[in-house]
Tab-separated table of C-alpha atoms in Angstrom:
chain	number	residue	atom	x	y	z
A	1	MET	CA	-6.137	-2.887	8.831
A	2	LEU	CA	-3.534	-4.248	11.301
A	3	HIS	CA	-2.850	-0.871	12.882
A	4	VAL	CA	-3.658	2.825	12.783
A	5	SER	CA	-0.870	5.320	13.343
A	6	GLY	CA	1.257	2.591	14.686
A	7	GLU	CA	-1.410	1.424	17.304
A	8	PRO	CA	-2.536	-2.099	16.890
A	9	ILE	CA	-6.116	-3.089	16.063
A	10	PRO	CA	-7.514	-4.993	19.162
A	11	GLY	CA	-7.477	-8.781	18.465
A	12	ALA	CA	-5.388	-8.518	15.295
A	13	ALA	CA	-2.503	-10.619	16.654
A	14	ASP	CA	-4.727	-13.449	17.805
A	15	ALA	CA	-6.499	-13.425	14.460
A	16	VAL	CA	-3.164	-13.829	12.632
A	17	GLN	CA	-2.238	-16.695	14.936
A	18	ARG	CA	-5.596	-18.433	14.363
A	19	LEU	CA	-5.409	-17.971	10.564
A	20	ARG	CA	-1.961	-19.707	10.619
A	21	ALA	CA	-3.234	-22.471	12.861
A	22	ASN	CA	-6.126	-23.105	10.465
A	23	GLY	CA	-3.670	-23.595	7.674
A	24	HIS	CA	-3.865	-20.333	5.789
A	25	ARG	CA	-0.729	-19.018	4.111
A	26	LEU	CA	-0.392	-15.330	4.707
A	27	ARG	CA	1.151	-12.432	2.757
A	28	PHE	CA	1.153	-8.953	4.281
A	29	VAL	CA	0.699	-6.539	1.359
A	30	THR	CA	0.877	-2.823	1.975
A	31	ASN	CA	1.035	0.502	0.193
A	32	THR	CA	2.701	2.014	3.320
A	33	THR	CA	5.770	4.121	2.214
A	34	ILE	CA	6.797	5.624	5.528
A	35	ARG	CA	8.520	2.510	6.923
A	36	SER	CA	10.868	-0.012	5.347
A	37	ARG	CA	9.922	-3.572	4.992
A	38	SER	CA	11.880	-4.639	7.955
A	39	GLN	CA	10.552	-1.858	10.178
A	40	LEU	CA	7.046	-2.756	9.226
A	41	ALA	CA	7.692	-6.445	10.099
A	42	GLU	CA	9.275	-5.356	13.375
A	43	LEU	CA	6.329	-3.192	14.264
A	44	LEU	CA	3.877	-6.122	13.646
A	45	ARG	CA	6.067	-8.353	15.788
A	46	ALA	CA	6.110	-5.718	18.542
A	47	HIS	CA	2.300	-5.908	18.450
A	48	GLY	CA	2.442	-9.627	19.076
A	49	MET	CA	2.160	-11.035	15.494
A	50	GLU	CA	4.279	-13.778	14.203
A	51	VAL	CA	5.529	-12.195	10.939
A	52	ASP	CA	8.813	-12.832	8.897
A	53	ASP	CA	10.344	-9.971	7.050
A	54	ASP	CA	9.875	-11.975	3.812
A	55	GLU	CA	6.099	-12.255	4.339
A	56	VAL	CA	5.775	-8.465	4.126
A	57	GLN	CA	5.413	-7.058	0.509
A	58	THR	CA	5.816	-3.216	-0.057
A	59	ALA	CA	5.426	-1.121	-3.211
A	60	ALA	CA	9.213	-0.292	-2.815
A	61	SER	CA	10.123	-3.852	-3.784
A	62	ALA	CA	8.026	-3.497	-6.830
A	63	ALA	CA	9.827	-0.280	-7.667
A	64	VAL	CA	13.238	-1.852	-7.359
A	65	ARG	CA	12.189	-4.642	-9.822
A	66	ILE	CA	10.603	-2.496	-12.437
A	67	LEU	CA	12.990	0.591	-12.337
A	68	GLN	CA	16.169	-1.418	-12.279
A	69	GLY	CA	18.793	0.127	-14.592
A	70	LYS	CA	17.073	3.553	-14.693
A	71	ARG	CA	18.161	6.843	-13.264
A	72	VAL	CA	15.482	7.618	-10.664
A	73	LEU	CA	14.533	10.909	-9.026
A	74	ALA	CA	12.733	9.720	-5.933
A	75	LEU	CA	10.550	11.854	-3.653
A	76	THR	CA	10.152	9.346	-0.764
A	77	MET	CA	10.411	9.355	2.993
A	78	HIS	CA	13.954	8.763	4.162
A	79	ALA	CA	13.050	5.575	5.891
A	80	LEU	CA	12.093	3.959	2.558
A	81	VAL	CA	15.574	4.715	0.992
A	82	HIS	CA	16.991	1.440	2.305
A	83	ASP	CA	14.375	-0.589	0.511
A	84	LEU	CA	15.299	1.215	-2.744
A	85	GLU	CA	18.780	-0.152	-2.797
A	86	GLY	CA	19.689	-1.400	-6.219
A	87	LEU	CA	18.239	1.649	-7.899
A	88	GLU	CA	20.424	4.638	-9.040
A	89	LEU	CA	19.023	7.609	-7.271
A	90	VAL	CA	19.754	10.928	-8.878
A	91	GLY	CA	18.902	14.548	-8.520
A	92	GLU	CA	18.830	15.447	-12.238
A	93	GLU	CA	18.864	13.907	-15.660
A	94	ALA	CA	16.495	11.245	-14.483
A	95	ASP	CA	14.857	8.479	-16.563
A	96	ALA	CA	12.063	8.102	-14.095
A	97	VAL	CA	10.429	10.190	-11.344
A	98	LEU	CA	9.156	8.146	-8.457
A	99	ILE	CA	6.634	9.530	-5.893
A	100	GLY	CA	6.200	7.866	-2.553
A	101	GLY	CA	3.721	8.482	0.082
A	102	ALA	CA	3.153	11.138	2.834
A	103	ASP	CA	3.357	10.611	6.521
A	104	GLU	CA	2.342	12.397	9.827
A	105	THR	CA	5.623	14.112	10.383
A	106	PRO	CA	7.185	17.403	9.214
A	107	GLU	CA	9.305	15.368	6.698
A	108	THR	CA	6.406	15.325	4.366
A	109	SER	CA	6.686	19.020	3.925
A	110	LEU	CA	10.312	18.685	2.974
A	111	VAL	CA	9.938	15.737	0.564
A	112	PHE	CA	6.906	17.392	-1.240
A	113	SER	CA	8.116	20.937	-1.128
A	114	TYR	CA	7.498	23.192	-4.054
A	115	MET	CA	11.108	22.972	-5.092
A	116	ASN	CA	11.063	19.283	-5.177
A	117	LEU	CA	7.859	19.022	-7.094
A	118	ALA	CA	9.105	21.651	-9.512
A	119	ARG	CA	12.247	19.604	-10.025
A	120	ALA	CA	10.109	16.476	-10.656
A	121	PHE	CA	8.009	18.382	-13.115
A	122	ALA	CA	11.214	19.607	-14.937
A	123	GLU	CA	12.383	16.054	-15.317
A	124	LEU	CA	9.041	14.881	-16.674
A	125	GLU	CA	9.189	17.814	-19.260
A	126	LEU	CA	12.627	16.537	-20.355
A	127	GLY	CA	11.259	13.016	-20.903
A	128	ALA	CA	11.374	11.121	-17.635
A	129	ASP	CA	8.437	8.701	-16.902
A	130	LEU	CA	6.300	9.165	-13.915
A	131	TYR	CA	5.893	6.290	-11.352
A	132	CYS	CA	4.211	6.343	-7.901
A	133	LEU	CA	4.266	3.758	-5.195
A	134	HIS	CA	0.619	4.458	-4.839
A	135	ARG	CA	-1.833	7.168	-5.602
A	136	ASN	CA	-3.973	7.153	-2.462
A	137	ARG	CA	-5.943	10.235	-1.924
A	138	TRP	CA	-5.788	9.960	1.923
A	139	TRP	CA	-5.084	7.653	4.720
A	140	GLN	CA	-6.486	7.118	8.146
A	141	THR	CA	-4.645	8.245	11.263
A	142	LYS	CA	-5.656	8.295	14.916
A	143	HIS	CA	-6.313	12.036	14.390
A	144	GLY	CA	-8.562	11.386	11.389
A	145	PRO	CA	-8.045	11.236	7.635
A	146	LEU	CA	-4.983	13.001	6.206
A	147	LEU	CA	-4.201	14.074	2.575
A	148	ASP	CA	-1.951	11.536	0.946
A	149	SER	CA	0.472	11.893	-2.049
A	150	GLY	CA	-2.068	10.951	-4.662
A	151	ALA	CA	-2.825	14.636	-4.753
A	152	PHE	CA	0.780	15.402	-5.786
A	153	VAL	CA	0.769	12.612	-8.410
A	154	ALA	CA	-2.436	14.032	-9.946
A	155	GLY	CA	-0.924	17.501	-9.926
A	156	LEU	CA	2.286	16.284	-11.810
A	157	GLU	CA	0.178	14.418	-14.237
A	158	TYR	CA	-1.887	17.429	-14.919
A	159	ALA	CA	1.077	19.862	-15.227
A	160	ALA	CA	3.226	17.565	-17.389
A	161	GLN	CA	0.412	15.955	-19.257
A	162	VAL	CA	1.563	12.337	-18.504
A	163	GLU	CA	0.020	9.314	-16.742
A	164	ALA	CA	1.717	7.805	-13.805
A	165	THR	CA	2.386	4.036	-13.530
A	166	VAL	CA	1.138	2.817	-10.157
A	167	LEU	CA	3.595	0.189	-8.656
A	168	GLY	CA	1.629	-0.747	-5.498
A	169	LYS	CA	-1.946	-1.675	-5.021
A	170	PRO	CA	-4.155	-1.779	-7.070
A	171	SER	CA	-1.802	-2.626	-9.864
A	172	ARG	CA	-2.076	-5.991	-11.485
A	173	SER	CA	1.623	-6.630	-11.256
A	174	TYR	CA	1.599	-6.058	-7.481
A	175	PHE	CA	-1.122	-8.595	-6.784
A	176	GLU	CA	0.639	-11.014	-9.227
A	177	THR	CA	3.773	-10.750	-7.279
A	178	ALA	CA	1.911	-11.559	-4.056
A	179	LEU	CA	0.133	-14.587	-5.638
A	180	ALA	CA	3.368	-15.861	-6.995
A	181	ALA	CA	5.055	-15.541	-3.423
A	182	LEU	CA	2.266	-17.711	-2.005
A	183	ASP	CA	2.130	-20.071	-5.025
A	184	ALA	CA	-1.602	-19.307	-4.958
A	185	ASP	CA	-4.501	-19.660	-7.311
A	186	PRO	CA	-6.447	-16.294	-7.357
A	187	ALA	CA	-9.774	-18.287	-7.270
A	188	MET	CA	-8.630	-19.801	-3.955
A	189	THR	CA	-7.174	-16.673	-2.445
A	190	TRP	CA	-8.824	-14.052	-0.169
A	191	MET	CA	-7.770	-10.282	0.026
A	192	VAL	CA	-8.665	-8.633	3.254
A	193	GLY	CA	-8.433	-4.935	3.597
A	194	ASP	CA	-9.947	-1.620	4.505
A	195	ASP	CA	-9.654	0.234	1.163
A	196	LEU	CA	-12.436	-0.348	-1.515
A	197	GLU	CA	-10.204	0.953	-4.333
A	198	SER	CA	-6.758	-0.397	-3.579
A	199	ASP	CA	-7.593	-3.540	-1.754
A	200	ILE	CA	-11.013	-4.790	-2.861
A	201	ALA	CA	-11.267	-3.588	-6.501
A	202	GLY	CA	-7.659	-4.586	-7.197
A	203	ALA	CA	-8.100	-7.959	-5.836
A	204	GLN	CA	-11.372	-8.550	-7.657
A	205	GLY	CA	-9.660	-7.577	-10.902
A	206	MET	CA	-7.361	-10.586	-10.351
A	207	GLY	CA	-10.390	-12.909	-9.611
A	208	MET	CA	-9.640	-13.068	-5.852
A	209	SER	CA	-12.459	-13.208	-3.197
A	210	THR	CA	-12.482	-10.226	-0.859
A	211	VAL	CA	-13.453	-9.172	2.704
A	212	LEU	CA	-13.607	-5.544	3.800
A	213	VAL	CA	-12.864	-4.713	7.431
A	214	ARG	CA	-14.698	-1.888	9.169
A	215	THR	CA	-11.511	-0.291	10.576
A	216	GLY	CA	-8.985	2.144	9.080
A	217	LYS	CA	-10.201	3.624	5.853
A	218	PHE	CA	-13.648	1.923	6.023
A	219	ARG	CA	-16.540	4.338	5.329
A	220	PRO	CA	-20.018	2.929	5.330
A	221	ASP	CA	-21.272	5.644	2.825
A	222	ALA	CA	-18.519	4.839	0.490
A	223	VAL	CA	-19.617	1.218	0.508
A	224	GLU	CA	-23.218	2.226	-0.244
A	225	ARG	CA	-22.287	4.407	-3.120
A	226	SER	CA	-19.687	2.121	-4.720
A	227	ARG	CA	-20.200	-0.391	-7.548
A	228	VAL	CA	-17.404	-2.348	-5.988
A	229	GLN	CA	-18.822	-4.725	-3.395
A	230	PRO	CA	-16.756	-7.168	-1.224
A	231	ASP	CA	-17.838	-10.772	-0.709
A	232	GLY	CA	-17.962	-10.045	2.976
A	233	ILE	CA	-17.705	-7.345	5.611
A	234	VAL	CA	-16.372	-7.915	9.174
A	235	SER	CA	-15.989	-5.437	12.123
A	236	SER	CA	-12.230	-5.993	12.221
A	237	LEU	CA	-9.511	-8.488	11.511
A	238	ALA	CA	-10.267	-10.071	14.830
A	239	HIS	CA	-13.550	-11.376	13.430
A	240	LEU	CA	-12.050	-12.679	10.201
A	241	PRO	CA	-11.159	-16.296	11.411
A	242	ASP	CA	-14.811	-16.941	12.609
A	243	TRP	CA	-16.252	-15.407	9.358
A	244	LEU	CA	-14.067	-17.586	7.206
A	245	GLU	CA	-14.936	-20.723	9.187
A	246	GLU	CA	-18.657	-19.923	8.553
A	247	HIS	CA	-18.290	-19.115	4.922
A	248	LEU	CA	-15.781	-21.545	3.499
């Protein structure tokens, strides 16, 4: 919604500035698992947005909170390891298996190799619980849509006959954490995103209002087919301040 493959959405930085000037409190909630929270904040600042590290909420922070005290086999990108500090990461005899997201680099082939997935399956067979930072089916890049790690989560669920616990969007606990950080009433809070499932449906389940942007993962045919309908649709984040002023 703010960038695609690291390239900023035109007008996004100005929109963030206008939203702050209009008195809106902001929380940047993401399922991205290929960069640490500090790296994400730095990327947004490099694109001209005023963002503090503490305003960025990742699924990794939810993992640390929920998996504290467990032995965790984590299949995640190396950049995310710093955000998992506080967890006991192990290669065997795990209490929990944690699946992160894919990225556009060859590292994805290493993290989700057959041997690593087989190791995860073995731990699940021995009684470990399955967790995932998200279960996205795909994500948008400048080259088009790419397969995401939701396919690996589904494969492990099928093979081990277990159900994964989702730690990022659209889980209720993830949105509760964001609302608590803003000290916000769900009925007075807007979720803006490009994903009907993770962003819009998840937020509506919390009683939040929603705006879908026509960038990133947006697909008009998906909106037409879906029973999930946002309260509004804008061309991009750049148009959000004007839309809110007209509809609030």
